[in-house]
XYZ file of C-alpha atoms in Angstrom:
218
model
C -1.216 23.641 31.735
C -1.342 20.134 33.271
C -2.902 18.575 30.175
C -1.961 21.326 27.768
C 1.767 20.727 28.232
C 1.981 18.234 25.410
C -1.540 17.723 24.098
C -1.951 21.247 22.720
C -0.701 22.489 19.390
C 0.139 25.904 20.831
C 0.879 25.878 24.598
C -0.245 29.147 26.151
C 2.735 29.717 28.438
C 5.670 31.810 27.254
C 8.302 29.913 25.296
C 11.436 30.257 27.420
C 14.202 27.871 26.405
C 16.405 26.504 29.169
C 19.423 24.189 29.163
C 19.128 20.455 29.732
C 22.024 18.050 30.250
C 21.100 14.534 29.202
C 22.656 11.368 27.789
C 21.832 10.703 24.132
C 23.117 7.491 22.533
C 25.556 7.026 25.407
C 26.994 10.559 25.276
C 26.251 13.417 27.676
C 25.100 16.457 25.713
C 23.711 19.937 26.315
C 20.260 20.486 24.809
C 17.360 22.906 25.125
C 13.967 22.348 26.678
C 11.029 24.512 27.758
C 7.734 24.391 29.554
C 4.700 23.295 27.578
C 6.186 20.010 26.331
C 6.273 16.496 27.736
C 8.798 15.947 30.566
C 10.542 19.312 30.175
C 13.025 18.890 33.017
C 14.561 15.469 32.367
C 14.486 12.347 30.264
C 11.350 10.633 31.578
C 11.456 7.135 33.037
C 9.366 5.538 30.285
C 11.587 6.816 27.496
C 14.647 5.683 29.443
C 13.178 2.172 29.616
C 12.380 2.196 25.899
C 15.842 3.357 24.860
C 17.565 0.801 27.083
C 15.533 -2.169 25.776
C 15.154 -1.689 22.022
C 17.607 -3.195 19.520
C 19.675 -0.851 17.319
C 17.563 0.918 14.713
C 17.845 0.111 11.002
C 20.850 1.857 9.421
C 18.838 3.518 6.650
C 15.326 4.251 5.458
C 12.568 6.265 7.126
C 12.387 5.992 10.924
C 9.646 7.505 13.098
C 9.642 9.069 16.541
C 5.911 9.346 17.231
C 5.270 12.079 19.815
C 8.769 13.502 19.814
C 8.570 16.038 22.659
C 11.917 17.846 22.904
C 13.482 15.099 20.803
C 15.123 12.421 22.949
C 14.054 9.480 20.769
C 14.555 11.268 17.446
C 18.036 12.419 18.467
C 18.936 8.873 19.488
C 17.666 7.419 16.211
C 19.466 10.053 14.156
C 22.730 9.572 16.044
C 22.675 5.789 15.791
C 21.497 5.736 12.161
C 23.142 8.717 10.443
C 22.171 7.483 6.969
C 18.465 7.192 7.848
C 15.780 9.869 7.642
C 14.226 10.350 11.078
C 10.717 11.789 11.191
C 10.064 13.561 14.507
C 6.278 13.939 14.677
C 4.236 15.806 17.262
C 1.076 17.915 17.409
C 2.856 20.382 19.697
C 4.683 22.992 17.617
C 6.844 23.994 20.581
C 8.077 20.399 20.798
C 8.955 20.480 17.093
C 10.883 23.723 17.514
C 12.870 22.273 20.425
C 13.638 19.127 18.444
C 14.872 21.258 15.534
C 17.098 23.270 17.859
C 18.460 20.169 19.559
C 19.224 18.506 16.240
C 21.222 21.599 15.261
C 23.072 21.571 18.586
C 24.156 17.980 17.930
C 24.973 18.618 14.286
C 22.318 16.176 13.075
C 20.965 16.921 9.598
C 18.873 13.769 9.136
C 15.882 14.740 11.319
C 12.685 16.044 9.771
C 10.292 17.607 12.260
C 6.662 17.498 11.170
C 3.087 17.869 12.256
C 1.189 14.637 11.561
C -0.425 15.891 8.340
C 2.955 17.034 6.993
C 4.316 13.495 6.631
C 3.642 12.352 3.051
C 1.082 9.573 2.835
C 3.409 7.320 0.868
C 6.169 7.281 3.509
C 6.561 3.847 5.111
C 8.757 3.285 8.134
C 11.594 0.858 8.774
C 10.905 1.309 12.497
C 8.708 3.271 14.872
C 9.850 4.167 18.391
C 7.327 5.837 20.668
C 6.401 6.696 24.210
C 2.782 7.308 23.162
C 0.615 9.904 24.938
C -1.561 7.507 26.934
C -3.302 10.326 28.811
C -4.978 11.744 25.707
C -7.730 9.169 26.206
C -8.449 5.690 24.896
C -10.283 6.655 21.715
C -7.714 9.278 20.758
C -4.847 6.888 21.488
C -6.407 4.142 19.386
C -6.871 6.591 16.535
C -3.237 7.645 16.819
C -1.987 4.060 16.616
C -4.364 3.295 13.743
C -2.863 6.186 11.813
C 0.767 5.137 12.185
C 1.340 1.465 13.037
C -0.032 0.191 9.685
C 2.634 2.339 7.993
C 5.401 -0.042 9.063
C 7.200 -1.572 6.111
C 7.179 -5.311 5.567
C 9.361 -7.011 8.183
C 9.665 -3.762 10.162
C 9.107 -3.298 13.896
C 7.473 -0.707 16.090
C 8.460 -0.320 19.745
C 6.104 1.256 22.287
C 6.691 1.876 25.980
C 3.595 2.055 28.200
C 3.285 2.148 31.974
C 1.689 -0.984 33.351
C -0.561 1.040 35.677
C -1.750 3.133 32.728
C -3.105 0.164 30.819
C -0.186 -1.422 28.981
C -1.709 -4.903 29.155
C -5.170 -3.806 28.023
C -3.586 -1.842 25.184
C -1.691 -4.947 24.108
C -4.926 -6.948 24.081
C -6.644 -4.251 22.010
C -3.805 -4.213 19.471
C -3.841 -8.021 19.287
C -7.497 -7.917 18.303
C -7.324 -4.800 16.168
C -4.371 -5.841 14.018
C -4.954 -9.594 13.929
C -3.644 -10.886 10.619
C -1.709 -7.698 9.935
C 0.678 -7.047 12.836
C 2.039 -9.253 15.602
C 2.067 -7.752 19.085
C 4.331 -9.090 21.839
C 5.707 -7.986 25.190
C 9.423 -7.485 24.684
C 10.433 -6.415 28.209
C 9.145 -5.254 31.580
C 11.155 -2.850 33.714
C 10.420 -0.282 36.432
C 6.671 -0.612 35.963
C 6.789 -0.210 32.183
C 6.105 -2.611 29.332
C 8.037 -2.419 26.094
C 5.710 -3.708 23.385
C 6.927 -4.905 20.009
C 4.679 -4.382 16.999
C 5.953 -6.439 14.088
C 4.844 -6.701 10.516
C 3.679 -10.285 9.941
C 5.762 -10.764 6.806
C 8.607 -12.238 8.859
C 12.290 -11.479 9.009
C 15.500 -13.456 8.653
C 17.322 -13.476 11.967
C 14.425 -12.395 14.156
C 15.173 -10.374 17.273
C 14.774 -12.516 20.408
C 12.227 -11.440 22.991
C 13.937 -10.173 26.113
C 12.901 -11.813 29.398
C 10.885 -9.873 31.927
C 13.026 -8.150 34.525
C 11.668 -8.768 38.031
C 10.125 -5.747 39.650
C 11.890 -4.259 42.667
């Protein structure tokens, strides 16, 4: 199940939910997790870096957690922006079920879990937060980003966390070339071997978010 754990629509192992204690939006909560999803035993380091370096999400509109796993990013978005609609998207139906359960445990009614094709084509996002599945392969990853990043609204931002040793810098160069004239790509922060990349609609924004300085590696 090494690759199947979050790349497969239907993981073959038995679905056995187990408790997980984790901090969501600064509050320790009890959630559910299970084998067959990404990082089933803890909040992974990359997502921790993303959540600690992004600005607050927009207060309303459609927000996207791309590759939701058991729901850490979606739960954070929904907690911090209770008037927004948070789309938690994954190809793994077990991940979607866990996200649904965890949203219920936290009393969050503004999360919509969905397979990619279930998100209406006309939905455009005020922000995208994602720890994208780098290990699915370069072509598949590029196709994933092509499907979702252009759906940012005017003046909206996407935030991606990618491990430096898994090709964060080469991915940034590819996005620079791919979306030239459409999206602006910048490195927002570096921490614990991860890059946080900002993908911004080129339309501009009043009161732009400052780029955070790189944090020296230890």
